[in-house]
CSV table of C-alpha atoms in Angstrom, one decimal:
chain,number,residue,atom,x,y,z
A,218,UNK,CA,25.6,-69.0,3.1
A,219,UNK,CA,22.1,-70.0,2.1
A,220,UNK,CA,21.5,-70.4,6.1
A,221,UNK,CA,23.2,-67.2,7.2
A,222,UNK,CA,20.7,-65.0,4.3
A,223,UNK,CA,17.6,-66.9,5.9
A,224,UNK,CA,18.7,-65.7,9.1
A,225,UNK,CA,19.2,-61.8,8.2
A,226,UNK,CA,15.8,-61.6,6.6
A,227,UNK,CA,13.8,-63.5,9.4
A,228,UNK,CA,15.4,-60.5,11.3
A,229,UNK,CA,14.4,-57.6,9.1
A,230,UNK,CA,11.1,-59.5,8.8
A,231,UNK,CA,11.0,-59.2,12.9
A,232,UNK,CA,12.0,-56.4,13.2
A,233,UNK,CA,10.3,-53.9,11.0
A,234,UNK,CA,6.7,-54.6,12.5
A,235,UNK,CA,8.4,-53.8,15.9
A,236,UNK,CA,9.4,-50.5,14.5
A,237,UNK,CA,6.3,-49.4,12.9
A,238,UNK,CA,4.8,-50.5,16.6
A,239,UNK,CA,7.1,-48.2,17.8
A,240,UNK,CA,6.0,-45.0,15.2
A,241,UNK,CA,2.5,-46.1,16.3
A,242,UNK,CA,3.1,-45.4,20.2
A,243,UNK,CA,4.6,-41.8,19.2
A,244,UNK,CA,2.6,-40.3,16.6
A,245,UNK,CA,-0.1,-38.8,18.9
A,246,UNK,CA,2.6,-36.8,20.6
A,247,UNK,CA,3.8,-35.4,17.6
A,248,UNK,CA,1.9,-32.2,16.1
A,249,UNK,CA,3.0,-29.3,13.6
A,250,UNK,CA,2.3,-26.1,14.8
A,251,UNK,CA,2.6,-23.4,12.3
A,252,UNK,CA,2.5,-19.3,13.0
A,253,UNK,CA,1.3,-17.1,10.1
A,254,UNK,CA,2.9,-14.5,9.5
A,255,UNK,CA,-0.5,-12.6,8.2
A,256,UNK,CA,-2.5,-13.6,11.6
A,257,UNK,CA,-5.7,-15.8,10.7
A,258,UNK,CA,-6.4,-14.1,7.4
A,259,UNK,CA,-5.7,-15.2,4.2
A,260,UNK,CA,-3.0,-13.2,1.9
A,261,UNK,CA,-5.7,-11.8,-1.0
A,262,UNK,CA,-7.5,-9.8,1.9
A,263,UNK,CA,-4.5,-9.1,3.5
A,264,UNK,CA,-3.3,-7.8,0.3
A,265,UNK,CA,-6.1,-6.0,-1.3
A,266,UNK,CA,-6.9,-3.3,1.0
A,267,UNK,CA,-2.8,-2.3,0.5
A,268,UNK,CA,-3.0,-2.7,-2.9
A,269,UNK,CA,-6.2,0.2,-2.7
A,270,UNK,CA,-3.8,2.3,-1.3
A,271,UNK,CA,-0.8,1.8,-3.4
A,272,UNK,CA,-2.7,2.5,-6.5
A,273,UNK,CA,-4.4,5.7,-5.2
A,274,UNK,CA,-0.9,6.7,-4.4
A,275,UNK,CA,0.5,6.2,-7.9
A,276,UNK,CA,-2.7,7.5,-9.6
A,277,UNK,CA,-2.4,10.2,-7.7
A,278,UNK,CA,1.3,11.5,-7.8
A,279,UNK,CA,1.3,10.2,-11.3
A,280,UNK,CA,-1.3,11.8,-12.7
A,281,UNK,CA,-1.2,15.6,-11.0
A,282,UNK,CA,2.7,16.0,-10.7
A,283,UNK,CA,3.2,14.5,-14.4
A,284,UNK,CA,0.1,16.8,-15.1
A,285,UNK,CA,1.4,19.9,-14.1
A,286,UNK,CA,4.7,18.8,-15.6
A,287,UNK,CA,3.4,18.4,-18.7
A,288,UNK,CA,1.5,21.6,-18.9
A,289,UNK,CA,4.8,23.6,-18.2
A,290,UNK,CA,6.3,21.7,-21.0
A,291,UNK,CA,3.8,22.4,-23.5
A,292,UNK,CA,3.5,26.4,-22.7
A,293,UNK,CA,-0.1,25.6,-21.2
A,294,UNK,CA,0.7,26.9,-18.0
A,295,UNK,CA,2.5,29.9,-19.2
A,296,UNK,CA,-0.6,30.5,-21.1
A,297,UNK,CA,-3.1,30.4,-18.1
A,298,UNK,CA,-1.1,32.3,-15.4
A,299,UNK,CA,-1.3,35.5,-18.4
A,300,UNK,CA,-4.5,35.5,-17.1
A,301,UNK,CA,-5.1,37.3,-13.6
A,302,UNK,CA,-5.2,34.0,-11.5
A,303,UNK,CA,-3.4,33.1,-8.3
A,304,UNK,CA,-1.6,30.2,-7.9
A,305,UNK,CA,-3.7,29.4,-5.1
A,306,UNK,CA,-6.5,29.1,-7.7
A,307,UNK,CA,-5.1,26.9,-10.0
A,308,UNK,CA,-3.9,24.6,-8.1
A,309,UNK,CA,-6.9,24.4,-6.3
A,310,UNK,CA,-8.7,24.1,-9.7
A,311,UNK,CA,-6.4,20.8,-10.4
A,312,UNK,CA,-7.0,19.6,-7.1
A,313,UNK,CA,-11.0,19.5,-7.8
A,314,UNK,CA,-10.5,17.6,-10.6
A,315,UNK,CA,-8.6,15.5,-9.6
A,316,UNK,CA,-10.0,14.4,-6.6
A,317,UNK,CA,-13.0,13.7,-8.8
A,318,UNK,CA,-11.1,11.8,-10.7
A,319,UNK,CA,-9.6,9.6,-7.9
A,320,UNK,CA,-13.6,9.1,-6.3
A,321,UNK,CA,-14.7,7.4,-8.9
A,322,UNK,CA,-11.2,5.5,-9.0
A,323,UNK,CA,-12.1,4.4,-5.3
A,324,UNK,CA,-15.7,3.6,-6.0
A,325,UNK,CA,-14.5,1.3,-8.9
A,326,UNK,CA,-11.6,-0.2,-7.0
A,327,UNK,CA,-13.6,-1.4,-3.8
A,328,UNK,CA,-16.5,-2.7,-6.4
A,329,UNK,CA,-14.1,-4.4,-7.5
A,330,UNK,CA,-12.2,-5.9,-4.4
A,331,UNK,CA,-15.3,-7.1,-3.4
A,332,UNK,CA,-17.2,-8.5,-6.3
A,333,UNK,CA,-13.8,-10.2,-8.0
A,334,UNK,CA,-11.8,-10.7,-4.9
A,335,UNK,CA,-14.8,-11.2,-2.1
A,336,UNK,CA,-12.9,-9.3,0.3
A,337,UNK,CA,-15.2,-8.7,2.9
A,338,UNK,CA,-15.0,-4.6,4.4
A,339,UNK,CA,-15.8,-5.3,8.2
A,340,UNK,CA,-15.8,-1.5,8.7
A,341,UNK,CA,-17.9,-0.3,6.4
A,342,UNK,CA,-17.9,0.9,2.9
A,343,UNK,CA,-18.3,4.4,3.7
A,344,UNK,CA,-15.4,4.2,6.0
A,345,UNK,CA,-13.3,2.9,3.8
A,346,UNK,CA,-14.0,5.1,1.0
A,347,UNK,CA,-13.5,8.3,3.6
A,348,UNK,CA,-10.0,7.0,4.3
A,349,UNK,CA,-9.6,6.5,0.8
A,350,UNK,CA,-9.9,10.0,-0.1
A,351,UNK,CA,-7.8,11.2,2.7
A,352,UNK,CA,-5.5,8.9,1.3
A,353,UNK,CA,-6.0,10.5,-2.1
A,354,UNK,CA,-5.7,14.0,-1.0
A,355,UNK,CA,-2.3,13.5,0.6
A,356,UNK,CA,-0.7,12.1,-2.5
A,357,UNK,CA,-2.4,14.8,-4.5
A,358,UNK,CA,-0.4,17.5,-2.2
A,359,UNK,CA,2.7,15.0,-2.5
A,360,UNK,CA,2.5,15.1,-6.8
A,361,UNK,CA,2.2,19.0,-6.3
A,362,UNK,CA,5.2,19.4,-4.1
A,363,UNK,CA,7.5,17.4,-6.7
A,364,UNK,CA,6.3,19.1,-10.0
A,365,UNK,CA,7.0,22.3,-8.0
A,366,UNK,CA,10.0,23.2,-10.0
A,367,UNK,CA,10.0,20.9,-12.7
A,368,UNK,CA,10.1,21.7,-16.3
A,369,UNK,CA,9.1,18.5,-18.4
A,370,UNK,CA,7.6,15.4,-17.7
A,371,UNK,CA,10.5,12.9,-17.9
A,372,UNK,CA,12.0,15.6,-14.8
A,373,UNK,CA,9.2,14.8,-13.0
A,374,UNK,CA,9.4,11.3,-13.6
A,375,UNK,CA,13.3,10.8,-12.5
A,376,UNK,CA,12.3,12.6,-9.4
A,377,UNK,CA,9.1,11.2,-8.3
A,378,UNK,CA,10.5,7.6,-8.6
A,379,UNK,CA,13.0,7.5,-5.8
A,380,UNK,CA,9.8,8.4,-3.6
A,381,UNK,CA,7.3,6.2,-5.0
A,382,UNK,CA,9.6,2.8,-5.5
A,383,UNK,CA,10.4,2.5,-2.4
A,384,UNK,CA,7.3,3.2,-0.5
A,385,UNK,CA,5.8,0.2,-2.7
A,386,UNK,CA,8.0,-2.0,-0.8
A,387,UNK,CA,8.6,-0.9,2.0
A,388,UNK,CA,5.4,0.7,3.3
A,389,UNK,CA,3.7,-2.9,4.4
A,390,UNK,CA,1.9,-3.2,1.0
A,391,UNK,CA,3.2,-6.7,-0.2
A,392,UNK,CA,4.1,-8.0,3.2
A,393,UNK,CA,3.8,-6.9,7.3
A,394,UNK,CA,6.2,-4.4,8.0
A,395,UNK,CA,6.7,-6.4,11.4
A,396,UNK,CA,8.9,-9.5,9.3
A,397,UNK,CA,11.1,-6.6,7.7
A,398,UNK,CA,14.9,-5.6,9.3
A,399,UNK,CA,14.8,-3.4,12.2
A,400,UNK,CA,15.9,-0.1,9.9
A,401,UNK,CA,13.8,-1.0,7.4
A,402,UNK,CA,10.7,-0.8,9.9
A,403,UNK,CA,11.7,2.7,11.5
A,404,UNK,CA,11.8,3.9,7.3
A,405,UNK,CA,8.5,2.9,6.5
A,406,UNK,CA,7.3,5.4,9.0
A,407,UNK,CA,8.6,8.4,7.3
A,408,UNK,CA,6.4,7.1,4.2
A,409,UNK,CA,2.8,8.4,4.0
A,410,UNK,CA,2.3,5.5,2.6
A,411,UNK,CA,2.5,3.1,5.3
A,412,UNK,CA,-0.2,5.0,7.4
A,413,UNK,CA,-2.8,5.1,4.7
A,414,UNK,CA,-2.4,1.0,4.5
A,415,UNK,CA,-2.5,0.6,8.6
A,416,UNK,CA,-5.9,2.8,8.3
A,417,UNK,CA,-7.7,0.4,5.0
A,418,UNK,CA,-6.2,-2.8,7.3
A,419,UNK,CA,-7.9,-1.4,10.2
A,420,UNK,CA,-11.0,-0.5,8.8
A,421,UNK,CA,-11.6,-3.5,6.1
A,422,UNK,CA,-10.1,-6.2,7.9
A,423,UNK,CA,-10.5,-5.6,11.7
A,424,UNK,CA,-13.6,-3.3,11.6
A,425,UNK,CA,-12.6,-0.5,13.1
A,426,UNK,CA,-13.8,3.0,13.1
A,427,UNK,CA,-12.5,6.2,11.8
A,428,UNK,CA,-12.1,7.0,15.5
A,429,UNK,CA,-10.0,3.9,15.8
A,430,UNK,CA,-7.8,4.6,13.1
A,431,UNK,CA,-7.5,8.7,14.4
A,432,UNK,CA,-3.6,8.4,14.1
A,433,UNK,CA,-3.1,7.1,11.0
A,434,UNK,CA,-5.7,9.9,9.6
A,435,UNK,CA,-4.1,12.7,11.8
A,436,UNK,CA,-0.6,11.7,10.3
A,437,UNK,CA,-2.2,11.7,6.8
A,438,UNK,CA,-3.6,15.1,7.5
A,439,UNK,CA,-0.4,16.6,8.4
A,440,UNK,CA,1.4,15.1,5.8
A,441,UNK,CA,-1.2,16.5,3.3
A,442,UNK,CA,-0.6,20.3,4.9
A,443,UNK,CA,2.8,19.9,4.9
A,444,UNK,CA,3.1,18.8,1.1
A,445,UNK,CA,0.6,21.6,0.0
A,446,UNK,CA,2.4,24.2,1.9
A,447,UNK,CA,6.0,23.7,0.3
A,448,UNK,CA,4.1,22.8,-3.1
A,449,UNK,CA,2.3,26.4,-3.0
A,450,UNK,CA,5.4,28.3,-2.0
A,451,UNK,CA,7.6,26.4,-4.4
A,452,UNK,CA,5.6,26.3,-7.4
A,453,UNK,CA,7.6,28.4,-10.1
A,454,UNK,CA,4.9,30.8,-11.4
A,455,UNK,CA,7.6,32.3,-13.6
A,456,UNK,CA,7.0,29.5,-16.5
C-alpha cells in the first residue's frame, strides 16, 4: 500500500512540471483583446460633455415652464397682461432673462468640467459655449410650449416629466446610443436632446467645428422654431 502511494506521487511529481512546460509553450499565443464600448476615451470625458447638456436642458424647462406656471398661479401674469403688452413681448422678456441666466450657468459648468474634471475641450471653449446656448435656447422654447396652458406649477410638473425622464436616458447621456435596442435608437432621435449631446461630443471630444456639427445645430434650430411657434400661439392670455 505503502509502495503503490509512492508510486502515485512520483507521478504527480512528474507530471506537473510537464504541464506547467506545457502552459509555458502556449502563453505567447494567448492575448485578451478587449473593445470599449466608449472608443479610446475614458467614461468622465465621455460623460461630462452630456451631462452639460442634460443640465442646461432641466435648468432650462425647469426653470421657464415652472416659471410661467407659477406666475399664472399666483395672479402675476393676470396682473401684467392688464397692462398693454403683447404676448410676443413678454415672452420675449422671459426669454432675455433667462438666457442670461443659463450663460453664466454654461460659463460656470465648463469652468468647472475643466478645472474639477480636466476634461480637455479639443474644439474650443467658444465653440462649446455657442452650442451651449443653442442648446439653451431650444429647451427654453420647449419649457414655453408645455406651460402654454397650464395653470399651477405641480400641472406643469406632471406634464413636463414624461418629456424630460426619458430624454435623460435615452438621449446618449449616460451611455452611446449605439449599445441601446434597435427602437430605442430610432426614439432618441425624436429627442432634442440627443442632438445637443452629438454637437458638445463633437466639439469637446473630437474637435470639431461648428461647421462640423451643422446638423446637429440645424436640428436644434428647427426644434427651437417649432417649440416657440406652438408656445406663442398656445399660450392662454386669458389668465
Amino acid at each position: 500500500m505503502v509502495a503503490s502511494q509512492t508510486s502515485v506521487s512520483t507521478q504527480d511529481a512528474n507530471i506537473t512540471p510537464s504541464i506547467a512546460h506545457s502552459l509555458d509553450n502556449f502563453k505567447d499565443d494567448i492575448s485578451l483583446h478587449v473593445n470599449k464600448i466608449y472608443g479610446n476615451i475614458k467614461y468622465i470625458d465621455f460623460l461630462v460633455p452630456a451631462i452639460l447638456g442634460m443640465t442646461i436642458m432641466m435648468s432650462c424647462m425647469m426653470g421657464m415652464g415652472a416659471t410661467i406656471a407659477g406666475e399664472r398661479e399666483t395672479g402675476e401674469l393676470a396682473r401684467l397682461f392688464m397692462t398693454p403688452t403683447s404676448v410676443a413681448t413678454v415672452i420675449g422678456g422671459k426669454i432675455a432673462a433667462k438666457l442670461l441666466i443659463e450663460l453664466v450657468r454654461a460659463l460656470i459648468l465648463i469652468f468647472m468640467a475643466v478645472m474639477l474634471f480636466k476634461v480637455s475641450i479639443k474644439g474650443g471653449f467658444l465653440q462649446t459655449f455657442i452650442v451651449l446656448v443653442i442648446g439653451a435656447l431650444c429647451f427654453v422654447g420647449f419649457g414655453i410650449m408645455l406651460s402654454a396652458r397650464t395653470s399651477t406649477q405641480e400641472d406643469y410638473a406632471q406634464i413636463s416629466l414624461p418629456f424630460s425622464m426619458p430624454m435623460m436616458f435615452v438621449s446618449g447621456v449616460f451611455y452611446p446610443i449605439e449599445t441601446m435596442p434597435w427602437i430605442l435608437q430610432k426614439l432618441a432621435y425624436i429627442f432634442p436632446l440627443t442632438y445637443l449631446n452629438d454637437a458638445m461630443r463633437g466639439v469637446m471630444l473630437k474637435g470639431q467645428t461648428l461647421g462640423d456639427v451643422w446638423l446637429d445645430l440645424v436640428v436644434l434650430l428647427g426644434f427651437t422654431v417649432l417649440f416657440f411657434i406652438i408656445g406663442v400661439k398656445r399660450f392662454n392670455r386669458d389668465v
